[in-house]
Tab-separated table of C-alpha atoms in Angstrom:
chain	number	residue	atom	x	y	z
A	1	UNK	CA	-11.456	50.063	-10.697
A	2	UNK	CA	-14.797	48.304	-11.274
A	3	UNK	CA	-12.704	45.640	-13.000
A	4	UNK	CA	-10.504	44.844	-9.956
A	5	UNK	CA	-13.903	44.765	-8.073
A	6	UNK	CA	-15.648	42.230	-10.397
A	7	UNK	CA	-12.198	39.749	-10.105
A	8	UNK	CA	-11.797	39.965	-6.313
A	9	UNK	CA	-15.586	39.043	-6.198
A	10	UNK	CA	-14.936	36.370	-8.651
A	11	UNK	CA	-11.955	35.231	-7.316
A	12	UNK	CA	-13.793	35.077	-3.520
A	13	UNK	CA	-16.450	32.804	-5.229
A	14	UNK	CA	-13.647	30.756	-6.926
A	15	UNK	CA	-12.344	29.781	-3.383
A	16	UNK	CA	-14.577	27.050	-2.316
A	17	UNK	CA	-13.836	24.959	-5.163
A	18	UNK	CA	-10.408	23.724	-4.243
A	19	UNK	CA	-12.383	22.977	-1.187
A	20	UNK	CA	-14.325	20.492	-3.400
A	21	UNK	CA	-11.097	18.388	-4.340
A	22	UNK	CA	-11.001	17.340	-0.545
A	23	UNK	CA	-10.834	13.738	1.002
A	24	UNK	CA	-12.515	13.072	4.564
A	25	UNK	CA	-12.553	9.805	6.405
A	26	UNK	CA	-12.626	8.393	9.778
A	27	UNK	CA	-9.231	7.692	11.367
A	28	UNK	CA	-8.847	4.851	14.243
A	29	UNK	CA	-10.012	7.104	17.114
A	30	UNK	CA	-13.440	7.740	15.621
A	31	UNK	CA	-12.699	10.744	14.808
A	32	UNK	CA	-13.026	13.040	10.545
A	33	UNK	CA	-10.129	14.004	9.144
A	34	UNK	CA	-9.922	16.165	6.141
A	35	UNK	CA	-7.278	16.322	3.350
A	36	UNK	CA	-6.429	16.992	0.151
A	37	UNK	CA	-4.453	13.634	0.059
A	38	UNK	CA	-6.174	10.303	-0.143
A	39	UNK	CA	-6.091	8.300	3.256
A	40	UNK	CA	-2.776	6.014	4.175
A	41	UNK	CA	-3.540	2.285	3.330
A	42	UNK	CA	-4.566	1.320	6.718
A	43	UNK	CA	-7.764	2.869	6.148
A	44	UNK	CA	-10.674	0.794	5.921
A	45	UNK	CA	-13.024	1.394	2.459
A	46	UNK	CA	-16.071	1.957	4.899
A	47	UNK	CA	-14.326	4.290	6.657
A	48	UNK	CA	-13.657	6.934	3.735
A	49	UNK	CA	-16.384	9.255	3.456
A	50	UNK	CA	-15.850	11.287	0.919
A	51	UNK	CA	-13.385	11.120	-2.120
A	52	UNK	CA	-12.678	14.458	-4.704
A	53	UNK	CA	-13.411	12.053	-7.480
A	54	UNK	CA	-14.433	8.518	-8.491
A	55	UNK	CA	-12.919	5.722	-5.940
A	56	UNK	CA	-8.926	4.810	-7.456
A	57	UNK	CA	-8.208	1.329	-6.890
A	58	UNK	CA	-7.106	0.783	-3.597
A	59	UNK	CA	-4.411	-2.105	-3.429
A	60	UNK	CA	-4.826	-4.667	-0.681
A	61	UNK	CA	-1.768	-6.735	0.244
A	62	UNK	CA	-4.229	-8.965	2.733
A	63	UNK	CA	-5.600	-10.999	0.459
A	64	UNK	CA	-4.258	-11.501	-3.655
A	65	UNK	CA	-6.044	-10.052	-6.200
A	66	UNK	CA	-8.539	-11.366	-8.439
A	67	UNK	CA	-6.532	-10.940	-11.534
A	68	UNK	CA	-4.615	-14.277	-11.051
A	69	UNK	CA	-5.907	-17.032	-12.794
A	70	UNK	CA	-8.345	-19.393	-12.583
A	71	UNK	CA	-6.289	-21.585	-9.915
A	72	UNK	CA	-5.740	-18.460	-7.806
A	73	UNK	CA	-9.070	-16.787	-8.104
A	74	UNK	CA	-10.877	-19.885	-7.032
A	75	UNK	CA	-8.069	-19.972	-3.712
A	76	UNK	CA	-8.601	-16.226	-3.226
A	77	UNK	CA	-12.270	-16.754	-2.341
A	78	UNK	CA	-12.581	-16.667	1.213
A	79	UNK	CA	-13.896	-20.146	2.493
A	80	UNK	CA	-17.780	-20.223	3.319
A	81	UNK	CA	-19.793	-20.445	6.679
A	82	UNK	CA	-19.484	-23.759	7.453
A	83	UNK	CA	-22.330	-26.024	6.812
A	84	UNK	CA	-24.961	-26.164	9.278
A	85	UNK	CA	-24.768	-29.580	11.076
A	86	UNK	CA	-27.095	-32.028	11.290
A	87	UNK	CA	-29.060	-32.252	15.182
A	88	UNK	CA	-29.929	-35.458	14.284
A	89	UNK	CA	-27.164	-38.688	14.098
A	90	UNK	CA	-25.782	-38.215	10.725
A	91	UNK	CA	-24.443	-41.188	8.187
A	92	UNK	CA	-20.536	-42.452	8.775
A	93	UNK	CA	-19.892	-41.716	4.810
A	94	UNK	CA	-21.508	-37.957	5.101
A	95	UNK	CA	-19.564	-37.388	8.062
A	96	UNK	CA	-16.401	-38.103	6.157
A	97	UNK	CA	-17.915	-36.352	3.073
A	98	UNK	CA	-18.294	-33.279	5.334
A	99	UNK	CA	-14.510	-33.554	6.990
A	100	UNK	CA	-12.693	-33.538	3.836
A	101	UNK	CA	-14.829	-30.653	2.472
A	102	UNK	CA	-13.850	-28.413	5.180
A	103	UNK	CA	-10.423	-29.520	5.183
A	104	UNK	CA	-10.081	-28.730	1.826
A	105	UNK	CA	-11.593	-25.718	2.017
A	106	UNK	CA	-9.291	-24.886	5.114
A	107	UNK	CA	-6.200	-26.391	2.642
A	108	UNK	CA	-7.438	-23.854	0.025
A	109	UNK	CA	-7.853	-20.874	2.836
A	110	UNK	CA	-4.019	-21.611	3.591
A	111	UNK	CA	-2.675	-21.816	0.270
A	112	UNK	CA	-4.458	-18.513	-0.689
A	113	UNK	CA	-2.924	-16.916	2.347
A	114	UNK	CA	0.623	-18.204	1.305
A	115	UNK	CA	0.399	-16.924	-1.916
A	116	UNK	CA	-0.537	-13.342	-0.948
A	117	UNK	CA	2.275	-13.351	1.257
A	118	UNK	CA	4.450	-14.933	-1.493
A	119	UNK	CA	3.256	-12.120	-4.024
A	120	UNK	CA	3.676	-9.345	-0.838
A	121	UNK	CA	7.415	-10.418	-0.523
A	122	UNK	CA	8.023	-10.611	-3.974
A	123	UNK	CA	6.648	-7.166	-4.563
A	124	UNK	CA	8.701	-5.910	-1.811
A	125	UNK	CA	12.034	-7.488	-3.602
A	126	UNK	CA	11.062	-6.024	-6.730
A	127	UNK	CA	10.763	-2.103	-4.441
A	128	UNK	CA	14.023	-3.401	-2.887
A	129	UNK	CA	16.182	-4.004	-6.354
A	130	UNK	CA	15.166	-1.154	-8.177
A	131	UNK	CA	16.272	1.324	-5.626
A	132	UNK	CA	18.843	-0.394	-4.766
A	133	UNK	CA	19.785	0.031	-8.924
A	134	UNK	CA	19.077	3.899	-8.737
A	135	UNK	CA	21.479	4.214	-5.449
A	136	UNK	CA	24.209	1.913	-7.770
A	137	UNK	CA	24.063	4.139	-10.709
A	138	UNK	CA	23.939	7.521	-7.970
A	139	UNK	CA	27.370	6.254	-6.279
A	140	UNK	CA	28.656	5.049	-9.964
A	141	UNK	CA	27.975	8.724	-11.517
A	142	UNK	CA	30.434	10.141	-9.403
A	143	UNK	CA	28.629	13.088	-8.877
A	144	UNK	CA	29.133	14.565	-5.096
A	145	UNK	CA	26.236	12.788	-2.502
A	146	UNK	CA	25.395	14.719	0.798
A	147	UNK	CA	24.171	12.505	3.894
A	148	UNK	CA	22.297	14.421	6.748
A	149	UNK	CA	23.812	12.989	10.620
A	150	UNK	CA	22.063	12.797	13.819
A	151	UNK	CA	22.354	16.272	14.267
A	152	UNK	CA	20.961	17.349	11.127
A	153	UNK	CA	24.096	18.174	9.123
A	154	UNK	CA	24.701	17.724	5.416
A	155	UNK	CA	27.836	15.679	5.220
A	156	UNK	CA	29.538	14.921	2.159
A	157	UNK	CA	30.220	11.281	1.520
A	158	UNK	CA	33.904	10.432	1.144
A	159	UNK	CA	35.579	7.984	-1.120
A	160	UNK	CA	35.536	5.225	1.980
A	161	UNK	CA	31.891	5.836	2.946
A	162	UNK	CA	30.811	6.119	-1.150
A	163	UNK	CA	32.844	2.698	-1.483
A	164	UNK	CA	31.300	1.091	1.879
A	165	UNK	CA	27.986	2.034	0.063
A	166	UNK	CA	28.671	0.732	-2.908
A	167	UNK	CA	29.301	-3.024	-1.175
A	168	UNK	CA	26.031	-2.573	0.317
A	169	UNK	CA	24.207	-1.634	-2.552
A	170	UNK	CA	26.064	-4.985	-4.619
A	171	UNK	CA	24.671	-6.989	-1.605
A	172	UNK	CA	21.329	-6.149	-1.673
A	173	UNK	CA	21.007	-6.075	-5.609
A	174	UNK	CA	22.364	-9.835	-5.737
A	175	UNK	CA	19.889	-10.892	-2.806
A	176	UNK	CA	16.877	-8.688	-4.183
A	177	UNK	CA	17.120	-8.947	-7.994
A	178	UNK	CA	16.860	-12.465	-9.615
C-alpha cells in the first residue's frame, strides 16, 4: 500500500513536466496562445515567447536564404537607408554617381525578390511532383482507394473515376516534374 502511495505522489510531481515541453506565442489579435506544437509559419520570430527547446530553423519563403552563393547572398541583402542628401547644391557628376547607386541597389532589391519567388515556385513544383508520384504509384497498385463526398461518405473509387485520376495525375507529373 505505501508503495502505491509513494508512485501516485511521484507520478503527481511528474505531471508538470510535460507542461515544460510547451510553446506560447502571441497570435495576430494580441492575444498568448499555448501549445505543444510550434506556431504556423505566419508567426513572427518576435512574437514567440517561449519554445520547449532551442529555436529550430524557421524557413522564410519572403526573402532567399543565405546559403546561395556569393551572387545571391550579396542580392539577398536588403538595400540600405538611402544616403542622406546633401542641403547644399551638390556636383552634376555626384548627382549621377548617387542615381546609379540607388538604381542599382533598387536593380539588386528586384532581382533578389525574383529569385525568392523563383526558388518559392520551384519548391512548390518539387511538393507538387512528388505527390503527384505517390498518388501515380497509389492508383497503379491497384489496391481499393476510398474518397469521402460532400456528405461525408467513404466512396469507393471505380475503374472510370481511378482512370479519370490517373489522367490527372499524368498531367500534373509532366507539368510539375522536369
Amino acid at each position: 500500500m505505501k508503495l502505491a502511495q509513494l508512485l501516485v505522489i511521484g507520478s503527481i510531481f511528474l505531471l508538470p513536466l510535460g507542461a515544460h515541453a510547451q510553446w506560447q506565442w502571441l497570435d495576430k489579435d494580441n492575444k498568448k496562445v499555448f501549445s505543444d506544437q510550434a506556431p504556423p509559419p505566419d508567426i513572427p520570430e518576435k512574437n514567440i515567447l517561449r519554445r520547449p527547446s532551442p529555436p529550430p530553423k524557421r524557413l522564410n519563403f519572403s526573402a532567399p536564404s543565405a546559403a546561395g552563393d556569393a551572387t545571391d547572398t550579396a542580392a539577398a541583402t536588403p538595400p540600405a537607408a538611402p544616403a542622406p542628401v546633401p542641403a547644399g547644391p551638390a556636383k552634376g557628376a555626384g548627382v549621377d554617381k548617387e542615381l546609379e547607386e540607388k538604381a542599382r541597389k533598387a536593380e539588386e532589391a528586384e532581382k533578389a525578390k525574383q529569385a525568392a519567388e523563383a526558388q518559392k515556385l520551384a519548391q512548390a513544383k518539387a511538393e507538387n511532383c512528388s505527390r503527384a508520384r505517390q498518388g501515380k504509384a497509389t492508383m497503379d497498385s491497384g489496391i481499393r482507394v476510398a474518397r469521402v463526398n460532400a456528405q461525408g461518405e467513404r466512396i469507393i473509387m471505380d475503374d472510370e473515376a481511378r482512370a479519370s485520376e490517373q489522367k490527372r495525375l499524368d498531367s500534373v507529373i509532366a507539368a510539375d516534374c522536369k
